[in-house]
Coordinates of C-alpha atoms and ligand atoms in Angstrom, one line a residue:
X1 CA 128.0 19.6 164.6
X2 CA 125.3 18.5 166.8
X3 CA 123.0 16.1 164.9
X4 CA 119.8 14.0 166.2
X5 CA 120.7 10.9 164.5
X6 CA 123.3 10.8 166.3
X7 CA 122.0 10.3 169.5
X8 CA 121.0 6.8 170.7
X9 CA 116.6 6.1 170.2
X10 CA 116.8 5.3 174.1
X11 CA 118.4 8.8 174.8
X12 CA 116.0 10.5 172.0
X13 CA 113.3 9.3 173.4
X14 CA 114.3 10.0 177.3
X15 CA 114.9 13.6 175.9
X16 CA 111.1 13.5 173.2
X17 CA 109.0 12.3 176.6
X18 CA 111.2 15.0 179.2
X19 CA 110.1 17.7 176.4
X20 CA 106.9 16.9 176.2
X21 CA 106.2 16.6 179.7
X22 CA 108.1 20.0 180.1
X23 CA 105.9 22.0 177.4
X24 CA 102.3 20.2 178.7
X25 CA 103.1 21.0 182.7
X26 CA 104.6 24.6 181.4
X27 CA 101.1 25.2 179.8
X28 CA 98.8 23.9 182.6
X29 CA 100.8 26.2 185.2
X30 CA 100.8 29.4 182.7
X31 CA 97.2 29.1 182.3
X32 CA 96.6 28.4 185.7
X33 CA 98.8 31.6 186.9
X34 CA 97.1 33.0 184.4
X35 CA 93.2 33.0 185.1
X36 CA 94.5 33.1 189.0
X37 CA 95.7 36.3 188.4
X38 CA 92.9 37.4 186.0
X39 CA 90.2 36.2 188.8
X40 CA 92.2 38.2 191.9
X41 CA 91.9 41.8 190.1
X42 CA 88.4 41.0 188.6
X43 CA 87.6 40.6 192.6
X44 CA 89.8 43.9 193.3
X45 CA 88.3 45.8 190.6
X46 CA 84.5 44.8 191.8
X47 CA 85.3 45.6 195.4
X48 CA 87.1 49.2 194.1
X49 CA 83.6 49.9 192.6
X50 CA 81.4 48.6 195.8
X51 CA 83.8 51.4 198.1
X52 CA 83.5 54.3 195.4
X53 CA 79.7 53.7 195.4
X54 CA 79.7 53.6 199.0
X55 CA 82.1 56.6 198.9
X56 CA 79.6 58.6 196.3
X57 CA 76.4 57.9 198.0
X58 CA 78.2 59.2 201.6
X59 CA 79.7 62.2 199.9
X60 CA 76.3 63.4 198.1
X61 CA 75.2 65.8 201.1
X62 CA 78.6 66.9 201.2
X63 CA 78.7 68.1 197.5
X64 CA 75.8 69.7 197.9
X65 CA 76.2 71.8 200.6
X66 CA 79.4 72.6 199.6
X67 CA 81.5 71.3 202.1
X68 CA 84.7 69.9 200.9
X69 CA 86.1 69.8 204.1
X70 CA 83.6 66.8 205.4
X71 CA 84.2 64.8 202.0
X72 CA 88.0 65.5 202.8
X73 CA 87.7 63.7 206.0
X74 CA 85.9 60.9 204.8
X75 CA 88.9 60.2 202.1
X76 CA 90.9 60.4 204.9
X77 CA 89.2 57.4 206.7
X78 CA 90.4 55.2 203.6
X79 CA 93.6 55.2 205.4
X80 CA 92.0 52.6 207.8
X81 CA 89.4 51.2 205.2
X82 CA 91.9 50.2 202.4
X83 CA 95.2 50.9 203.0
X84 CA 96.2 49.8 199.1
X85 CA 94.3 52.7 197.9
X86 CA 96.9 55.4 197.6
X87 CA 95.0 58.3 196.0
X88 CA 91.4 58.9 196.0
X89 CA 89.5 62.2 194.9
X90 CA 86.1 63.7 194.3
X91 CA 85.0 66.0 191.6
X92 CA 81.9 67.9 190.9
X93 CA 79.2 67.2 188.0
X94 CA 81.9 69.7 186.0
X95 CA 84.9 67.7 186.8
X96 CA 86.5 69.6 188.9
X97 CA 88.4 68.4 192.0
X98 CA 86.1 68.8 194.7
X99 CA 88.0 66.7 197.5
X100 CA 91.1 64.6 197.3
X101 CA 93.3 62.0 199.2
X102 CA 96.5 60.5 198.8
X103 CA 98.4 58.3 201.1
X104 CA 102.0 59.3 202.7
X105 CA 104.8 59.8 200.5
X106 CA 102.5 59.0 197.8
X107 CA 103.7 60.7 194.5
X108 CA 102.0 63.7 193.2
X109 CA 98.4 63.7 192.3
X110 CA 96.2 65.2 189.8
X111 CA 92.2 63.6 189.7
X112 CA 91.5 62.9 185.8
X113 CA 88.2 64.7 184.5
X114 CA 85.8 62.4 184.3
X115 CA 82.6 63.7 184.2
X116 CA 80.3 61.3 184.9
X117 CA 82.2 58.5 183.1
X118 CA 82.2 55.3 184.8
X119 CA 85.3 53.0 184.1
X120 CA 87.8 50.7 185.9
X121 CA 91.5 49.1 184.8
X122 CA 93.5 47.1 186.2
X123 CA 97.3 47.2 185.3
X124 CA 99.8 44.9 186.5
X125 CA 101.6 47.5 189.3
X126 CA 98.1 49.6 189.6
X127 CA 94.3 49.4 189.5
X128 CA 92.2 52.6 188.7
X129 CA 88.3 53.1 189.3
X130 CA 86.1 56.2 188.7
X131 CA 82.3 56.0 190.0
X132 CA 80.0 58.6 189.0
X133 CA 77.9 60.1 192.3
X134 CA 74.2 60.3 191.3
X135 CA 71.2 61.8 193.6
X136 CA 67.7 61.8 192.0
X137 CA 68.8 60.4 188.5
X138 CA 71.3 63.4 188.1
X139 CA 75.0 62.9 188.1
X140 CA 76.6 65.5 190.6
X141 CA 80.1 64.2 190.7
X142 CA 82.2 61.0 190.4
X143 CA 84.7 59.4 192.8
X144 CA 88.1 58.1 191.8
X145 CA 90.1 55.7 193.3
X146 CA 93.6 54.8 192.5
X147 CA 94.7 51.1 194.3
X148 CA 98.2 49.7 194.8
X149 CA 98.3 46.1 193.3
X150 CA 100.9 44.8 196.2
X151 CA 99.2 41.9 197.2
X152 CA 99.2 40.7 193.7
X153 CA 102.6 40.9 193.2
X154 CA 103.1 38.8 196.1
X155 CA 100.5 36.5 194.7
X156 CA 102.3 35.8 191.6
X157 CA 105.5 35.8 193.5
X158 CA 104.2 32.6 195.3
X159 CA 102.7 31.2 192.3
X160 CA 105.5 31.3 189.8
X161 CA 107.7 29.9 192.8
X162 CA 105.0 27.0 193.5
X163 CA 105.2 26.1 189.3
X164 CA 108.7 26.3 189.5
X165 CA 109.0 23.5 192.1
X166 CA 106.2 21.6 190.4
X167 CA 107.5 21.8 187.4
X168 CA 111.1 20.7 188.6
X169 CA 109.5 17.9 190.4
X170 CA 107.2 16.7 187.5
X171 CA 110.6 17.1 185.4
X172 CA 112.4 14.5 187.6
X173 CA 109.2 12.2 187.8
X174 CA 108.8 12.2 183.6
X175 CA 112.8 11.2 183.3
X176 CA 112.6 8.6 186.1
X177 CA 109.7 7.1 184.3
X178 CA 111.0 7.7 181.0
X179 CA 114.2 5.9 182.1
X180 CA 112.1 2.9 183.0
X181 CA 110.4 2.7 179.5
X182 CA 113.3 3.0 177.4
X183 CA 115.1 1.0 179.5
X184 CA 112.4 -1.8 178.3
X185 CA 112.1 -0.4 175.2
X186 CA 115.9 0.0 174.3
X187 CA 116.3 -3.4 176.3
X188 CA 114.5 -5.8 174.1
X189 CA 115.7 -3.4 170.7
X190 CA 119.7 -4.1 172.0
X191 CA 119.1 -7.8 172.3
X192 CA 118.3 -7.6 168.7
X193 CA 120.8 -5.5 167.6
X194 CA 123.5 -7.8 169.7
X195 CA 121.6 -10.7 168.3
X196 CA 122.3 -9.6 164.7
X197 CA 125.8 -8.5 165.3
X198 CA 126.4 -11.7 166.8
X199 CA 124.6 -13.6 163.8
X200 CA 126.9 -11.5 161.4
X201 CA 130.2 -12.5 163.7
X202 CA 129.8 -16.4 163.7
X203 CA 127.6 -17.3 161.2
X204 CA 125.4 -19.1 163.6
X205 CA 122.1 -19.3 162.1
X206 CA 120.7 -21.0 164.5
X207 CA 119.8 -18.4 167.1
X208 CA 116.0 -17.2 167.5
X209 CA 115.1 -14.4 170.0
X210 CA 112.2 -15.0 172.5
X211 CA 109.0 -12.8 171.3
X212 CA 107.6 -11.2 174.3
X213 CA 104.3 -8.7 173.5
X214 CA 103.2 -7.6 170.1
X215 CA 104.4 -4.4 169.5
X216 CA 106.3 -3.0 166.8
X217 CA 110.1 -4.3 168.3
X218 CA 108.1 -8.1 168.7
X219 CA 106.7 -7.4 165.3
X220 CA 110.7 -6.8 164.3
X221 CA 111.8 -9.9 166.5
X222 CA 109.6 -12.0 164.8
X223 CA 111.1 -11.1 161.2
X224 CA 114.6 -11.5 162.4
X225 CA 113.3 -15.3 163.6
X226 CA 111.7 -16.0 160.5
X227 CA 115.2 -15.0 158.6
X228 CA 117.0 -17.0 160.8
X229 CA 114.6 -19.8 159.8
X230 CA 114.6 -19.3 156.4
X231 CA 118.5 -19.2 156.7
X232 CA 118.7 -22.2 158.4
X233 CA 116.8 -24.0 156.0
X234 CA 119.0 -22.8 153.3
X235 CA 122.0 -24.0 154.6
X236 CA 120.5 -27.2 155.6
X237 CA 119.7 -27.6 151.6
X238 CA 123.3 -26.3 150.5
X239 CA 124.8 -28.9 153.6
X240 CA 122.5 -31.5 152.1
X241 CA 124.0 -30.7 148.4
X242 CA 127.7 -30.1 149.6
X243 CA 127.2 -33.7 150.9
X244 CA 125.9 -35.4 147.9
X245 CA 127.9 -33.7 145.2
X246 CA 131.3 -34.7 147.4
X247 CA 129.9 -38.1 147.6
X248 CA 129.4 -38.2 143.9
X249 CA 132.0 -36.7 142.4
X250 CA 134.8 -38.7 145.0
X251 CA 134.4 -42.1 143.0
X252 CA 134.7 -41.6 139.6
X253 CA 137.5 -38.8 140.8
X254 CA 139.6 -41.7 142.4
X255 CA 139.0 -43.6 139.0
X256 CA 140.3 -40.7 136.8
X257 CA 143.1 -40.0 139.1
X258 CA 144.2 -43.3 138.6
X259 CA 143.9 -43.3 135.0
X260 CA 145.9 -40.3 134.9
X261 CA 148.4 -41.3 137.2
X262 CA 148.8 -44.3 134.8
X263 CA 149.1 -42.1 132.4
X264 CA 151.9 -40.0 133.8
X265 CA 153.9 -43.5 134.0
X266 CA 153.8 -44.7 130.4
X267 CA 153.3 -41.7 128.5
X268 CA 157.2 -40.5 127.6
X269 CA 156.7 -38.6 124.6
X270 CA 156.8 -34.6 124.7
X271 CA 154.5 -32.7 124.3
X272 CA 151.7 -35.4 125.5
X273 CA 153.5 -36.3 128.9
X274 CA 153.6 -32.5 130.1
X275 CA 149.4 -32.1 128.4
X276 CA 149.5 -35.4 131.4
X277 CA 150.8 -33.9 133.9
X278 CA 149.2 -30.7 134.2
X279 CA 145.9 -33.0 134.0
X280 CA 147.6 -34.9 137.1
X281 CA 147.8 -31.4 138.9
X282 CA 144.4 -30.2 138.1
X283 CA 143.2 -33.4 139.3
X284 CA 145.4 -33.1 142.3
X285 CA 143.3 -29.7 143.3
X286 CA 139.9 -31.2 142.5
X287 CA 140.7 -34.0 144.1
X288 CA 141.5 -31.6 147.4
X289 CA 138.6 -29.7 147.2
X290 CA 136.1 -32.8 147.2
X291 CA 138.0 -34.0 150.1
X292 CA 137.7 -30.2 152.0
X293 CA 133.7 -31.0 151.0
X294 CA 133.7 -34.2 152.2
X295 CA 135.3 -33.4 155.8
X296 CA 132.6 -30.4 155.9
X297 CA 130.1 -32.3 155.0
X298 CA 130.8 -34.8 157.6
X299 CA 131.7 -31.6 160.5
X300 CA 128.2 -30.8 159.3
X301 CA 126.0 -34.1 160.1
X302 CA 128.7 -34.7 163.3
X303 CA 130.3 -37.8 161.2
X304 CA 133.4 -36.7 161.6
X305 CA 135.3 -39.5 163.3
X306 CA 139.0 -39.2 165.3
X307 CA 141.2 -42.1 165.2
X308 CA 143.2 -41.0 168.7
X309 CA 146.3 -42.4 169.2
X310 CA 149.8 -41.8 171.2
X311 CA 152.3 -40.3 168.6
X312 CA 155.4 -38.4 168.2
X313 CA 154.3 -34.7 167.4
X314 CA 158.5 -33.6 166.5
X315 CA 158.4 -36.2 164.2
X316 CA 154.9 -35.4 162.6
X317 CA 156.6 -31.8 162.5
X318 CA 159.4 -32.7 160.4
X319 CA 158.0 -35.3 158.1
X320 CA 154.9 -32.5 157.2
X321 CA 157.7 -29.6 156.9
X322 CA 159.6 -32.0 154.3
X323 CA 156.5 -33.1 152.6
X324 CA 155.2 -29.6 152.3
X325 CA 158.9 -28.6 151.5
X326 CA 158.9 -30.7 148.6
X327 CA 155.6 -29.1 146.3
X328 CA 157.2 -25.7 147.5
X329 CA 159.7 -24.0 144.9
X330 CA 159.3 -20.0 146.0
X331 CA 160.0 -20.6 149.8
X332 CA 161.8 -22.0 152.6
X333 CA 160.1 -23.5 155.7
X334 CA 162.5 -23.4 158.7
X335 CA 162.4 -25.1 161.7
X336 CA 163.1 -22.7 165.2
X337 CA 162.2 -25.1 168.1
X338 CA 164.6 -28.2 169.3
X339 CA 162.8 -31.3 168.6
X340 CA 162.8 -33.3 172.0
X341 CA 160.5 -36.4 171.2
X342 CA 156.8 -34.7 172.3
X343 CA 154.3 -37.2 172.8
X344 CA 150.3 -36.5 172.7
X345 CA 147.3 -38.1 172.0
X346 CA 145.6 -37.7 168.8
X347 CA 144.4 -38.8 165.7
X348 CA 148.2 -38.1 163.3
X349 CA 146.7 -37.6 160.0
X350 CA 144.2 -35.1 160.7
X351 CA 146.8 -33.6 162.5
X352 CA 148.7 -33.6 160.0
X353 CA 146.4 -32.0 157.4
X354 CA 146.0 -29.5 160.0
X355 CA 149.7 -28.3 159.9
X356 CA 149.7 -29.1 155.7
X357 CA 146.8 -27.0 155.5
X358 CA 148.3 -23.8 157.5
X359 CA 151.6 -24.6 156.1
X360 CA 150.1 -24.3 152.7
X361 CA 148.3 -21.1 153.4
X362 CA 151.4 -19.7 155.0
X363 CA 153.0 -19.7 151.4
X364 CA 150.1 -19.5 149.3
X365 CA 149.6 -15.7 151.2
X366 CA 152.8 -14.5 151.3
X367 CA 153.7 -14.3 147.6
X368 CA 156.8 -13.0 146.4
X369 CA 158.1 -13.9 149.9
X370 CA 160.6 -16.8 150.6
X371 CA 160.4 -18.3 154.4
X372 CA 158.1 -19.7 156.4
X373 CA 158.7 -20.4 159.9
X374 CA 157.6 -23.4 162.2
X375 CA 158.5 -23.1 165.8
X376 CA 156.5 -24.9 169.3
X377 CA 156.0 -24.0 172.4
X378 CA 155.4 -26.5 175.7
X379 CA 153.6 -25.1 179.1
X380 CA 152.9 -27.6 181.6
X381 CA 150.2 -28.7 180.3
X382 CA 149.8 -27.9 176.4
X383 CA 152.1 -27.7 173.2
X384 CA 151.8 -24.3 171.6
X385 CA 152.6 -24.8 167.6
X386 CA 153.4 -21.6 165.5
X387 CA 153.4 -21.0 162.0
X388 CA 154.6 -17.8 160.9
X389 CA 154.8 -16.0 157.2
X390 CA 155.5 -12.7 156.0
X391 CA 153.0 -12.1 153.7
X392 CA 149.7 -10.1 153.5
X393 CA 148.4 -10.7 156.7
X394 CA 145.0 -10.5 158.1
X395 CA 142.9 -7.7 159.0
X396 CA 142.1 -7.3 162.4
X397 CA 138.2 -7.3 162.2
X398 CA 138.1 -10.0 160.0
X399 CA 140.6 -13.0 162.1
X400 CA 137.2 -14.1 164.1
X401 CA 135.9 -14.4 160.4
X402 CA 138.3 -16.7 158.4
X403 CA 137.6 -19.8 160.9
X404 CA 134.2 -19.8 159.2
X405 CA 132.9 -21.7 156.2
X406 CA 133.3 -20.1 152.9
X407 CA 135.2 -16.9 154.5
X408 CA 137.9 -15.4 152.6
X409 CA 139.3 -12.1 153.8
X410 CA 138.1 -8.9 151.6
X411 CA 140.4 -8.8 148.3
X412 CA 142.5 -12.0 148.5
X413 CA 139.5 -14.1 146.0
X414 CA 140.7 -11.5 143.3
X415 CA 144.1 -12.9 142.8
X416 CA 144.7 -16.0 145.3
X417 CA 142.5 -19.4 144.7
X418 CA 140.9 -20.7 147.7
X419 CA 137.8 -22.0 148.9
X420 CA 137.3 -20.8 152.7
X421 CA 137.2 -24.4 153.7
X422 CA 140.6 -25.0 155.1
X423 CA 140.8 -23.3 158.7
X424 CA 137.1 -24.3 159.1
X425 CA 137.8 -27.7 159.1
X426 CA 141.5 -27.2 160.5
X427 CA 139.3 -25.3 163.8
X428 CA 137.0 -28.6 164.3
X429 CA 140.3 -30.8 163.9
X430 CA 141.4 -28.9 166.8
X431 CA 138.4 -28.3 169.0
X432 CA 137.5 -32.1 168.8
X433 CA 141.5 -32.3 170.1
X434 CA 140.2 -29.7 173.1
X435 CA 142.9 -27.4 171.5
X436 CA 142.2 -24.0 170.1
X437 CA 143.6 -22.5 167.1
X438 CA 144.2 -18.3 166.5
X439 CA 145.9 -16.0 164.4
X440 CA 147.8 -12.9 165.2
X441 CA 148.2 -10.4 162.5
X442 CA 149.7 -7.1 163.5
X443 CA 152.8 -5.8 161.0
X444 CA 154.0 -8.0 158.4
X445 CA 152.7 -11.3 157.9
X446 CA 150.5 -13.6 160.2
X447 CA 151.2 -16.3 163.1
X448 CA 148.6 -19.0 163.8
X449 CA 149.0 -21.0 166.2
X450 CA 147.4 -23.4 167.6
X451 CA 147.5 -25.2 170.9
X452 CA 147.3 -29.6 172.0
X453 CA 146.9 -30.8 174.9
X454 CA 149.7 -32.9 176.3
X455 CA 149.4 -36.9 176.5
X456 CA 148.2 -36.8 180.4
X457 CA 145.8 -33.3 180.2
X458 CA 144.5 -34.9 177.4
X459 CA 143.1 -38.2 179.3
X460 CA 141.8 -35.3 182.2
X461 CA 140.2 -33.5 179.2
X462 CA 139.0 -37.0 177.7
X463 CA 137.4 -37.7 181.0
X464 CA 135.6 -34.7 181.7
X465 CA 134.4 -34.4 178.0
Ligands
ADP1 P1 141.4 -20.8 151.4 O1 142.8 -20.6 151.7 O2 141.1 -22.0 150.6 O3 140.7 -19.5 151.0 P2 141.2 -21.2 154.3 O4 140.1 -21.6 155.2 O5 142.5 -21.9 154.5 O6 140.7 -21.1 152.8 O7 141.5 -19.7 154.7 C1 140.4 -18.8 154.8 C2 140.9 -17.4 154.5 O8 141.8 -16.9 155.6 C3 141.7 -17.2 153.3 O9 140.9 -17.1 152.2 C4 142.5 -16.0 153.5 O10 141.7 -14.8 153.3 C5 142.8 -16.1 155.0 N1 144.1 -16.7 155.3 C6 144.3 -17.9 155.7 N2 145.7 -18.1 155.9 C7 146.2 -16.9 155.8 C8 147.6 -16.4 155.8 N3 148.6 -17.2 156.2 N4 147.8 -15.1 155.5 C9 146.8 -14.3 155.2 N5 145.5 -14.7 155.1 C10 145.2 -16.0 155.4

């Protein structure tokens, strides 16, 4: 069913201003027409009367000598006089028909009694007029007149045609100018709208609209600058605190790590040794997460430094697979591509936590699952590293989404542990590597890969960074 909400502001405006301009100009013309028409049979009606005076006072001598014949001919002359009129009688001071005219092929024609009754009306089609004749203050007849109203209908004819064109015309000139003030109306409100969307896409809080006039949509632009402000300001303060707490809680976690790792050595004695070594693996996580907080943290204040060097990428592919392999009871990670002694530029270890990280993730989401595969890909000028897992995948409308801080896709907090952290820093590894990293989600499972640019595009890269 039709509804107005559905229909953009820009087009219900276009449609509110056409309206309105339709209904005003429709009124102006209709009262126009209106009193035109009014005026033109007022005129017609005072003439009618002029010529039935004129017709009484010349017809007086004729009624009262009794000569019907004379007053006959005189009607007759209307013929030439007023061609419109198409009957036209005389009666006496008793109301009967004393002399009468009517025009060819007239219809039929009987004169009303009157008697001395003066009155006129003017139809749409016809005009009627009776005029009494008077001669020393006493009434001795009255002329009637009965007028065809062509000229009329041709008058209206040409006006409704002349609004019609008016009113198409002053219907074009309203949309074109409507057009132009939405256009700057829906203009500035789409920026916003994109603005927001964009804002709710990427998480970039740091975009403010430029404020141009100070009408209601700059009154709304302002707003949405001030909560990008206040925003801003909050996630300076959270960056700020993220930064601080890592810092604080990193040493005396290194110390307790070490304790417990200690700990782990000497203590033999069941059940104590397995109370130590689920403290170990709790510590192990913590210890993760302050380092995740650390490495935003420093993404965050732009401290986060590369250590580029040549390496082997195959053999950083296989040692990771094994070490990954090794805290991974539930699945298998196999290996598709032919290893064939890659080289690149870049700094190994954070490399490394890259492919640890997706690695990771790859088994973490695909529970109740048991392979993972790792497979690479070498164009001329990049290496193409996939990681594939068959578990719950990721939505469509939310894989721009899970490169950002904090993101976890809808539903997985409830039963898988995670802190959104991982592909956001895994993304930065890679941009500061001019690479990009992606994920394709379509049936089962997900693929993210992510690209490196060989040793020598990496120097061109290097040199026009
Ligand atoms: P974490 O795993 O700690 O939540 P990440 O930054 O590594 O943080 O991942 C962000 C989000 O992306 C995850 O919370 C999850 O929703 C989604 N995700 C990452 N990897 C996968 C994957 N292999 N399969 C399905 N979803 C994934």
């Amino acid at each position: 069913m039709f509804k107005l909400r559905d229909i953009s502001i820009r087009n219900k405006l276009i449609l509110m201003q056409v309206f309105t301009s339709v209904v005003v100009f429709g009124i102006v013309f209709g009262v126009f027409i209106i009193t035109d028409v009014n005026s033109y049979k007022q005129r017609k009606v005072d003439s009618m009367i002029s010529l039935a005076q004129v017709i009484g006072t010349n017809s007086i001598s004729s009624i009262q000598f009794q000569d019907p014949e004379a007053a006959k001919k005189m009607l007759a002359d209307l013929h030439n006089v007023a061609p419109e009129i198409i009957h036209a009688g005389i009666t006496n001071k008793n109301g009967q028909a004393f002399a009468s005219y009517s025009k060819i092929k007239a219809d039929s024609f009987k004169i009303p009694v009157l008697k001395g009754k003066a009155f006129s009306f003017a139809g749409e089609q016809q005009l009627f007029v009776s005029n009494p004749i008077v001669s020393n203050n006493e009434i001795i007849g009255d002329v009637f007149l009965q007028v065809q109203l062509t000229e009329l209908q041709k008058i209206k004819h040409d006006k409704y045609g002349l609004a019609f064109v008016l009113l198409l015309v002053a219907l074009v000139f309203s949309f074109l100018i409507a057009l132009m003030v939405q256009s700057y109306i829906s203009k500035r409100l789409l920026k916003l709208v994109h603005a927001i969307k964009k804002v709710g896409k990427t998480g970039e809080y740091n975009k403010t609209l430029e404020e141009d006039g100070k009408d209601e949509i700059a009154t709304l632009i302002q707003a949405f600058n001030k909560l990008m402000e206040e925003i801003k300001e909050s996630q300076k303060k959270k960056d700020e605190f993220i930064g601080i707490a890592s810092h604080e809680l990193k040493t005396p976690l290194t110390s307790i790590k070490g304790y417990v790792e200690m700990l782990n050595v000497l203590e033999q004695e069941q059940p104590k040794k397995k109370f130590v070594e689920k403290t170990l693996n709790n510590v192990n996580k913590l210890e993760r997460l302050v380092k995740d907080l650390l490495d935003v943290s420093k993404i965050q204040s732009g401290q986060l430094k590369l250590d580029i060097k040549e390496f082997n990428i195959d053999e950083l592919l296989d040692e990771t697979i094994i070490a990954a392999q090794m805290v991974s009871g539930t699945h298998h990670i196999e290996r598709k591509d032919h290893p064939d002694n890659k080289m690149i530029f870049g700094d190994k270890q954070r490399i490394e936590q890259v492919l640890l990280n997706l690695l990771s993730n790859a088994i973490k989401y695909s529970p109740g699952e048991n392979k993972v595969v790792v497979d690479s890909e070498k164009t001329e000028k990049e290496l193409i590293i996939k990681i594939r897992d068959y578990g719950i995948g990721v939505p469509k409308e939310e894989q721009i989404n899970i490169f950002e801080r904090f993101y976890r896709t809808k539903g997985v907090s409830v039963h898988i542990s995670g802190f959104g952290l991982g592909l956001y820093i895994c993304r930065d590894i890679i941009n500061r590597h001019y690479g990009k990293i992606w994920v394709e989600s379509a049936d089962k499972g997900s693929i993210f890969y992510f690209s490196l640019p060989l040793k020598h595009s990496f120097t061109t890269q290097q040199t026009q960074a």
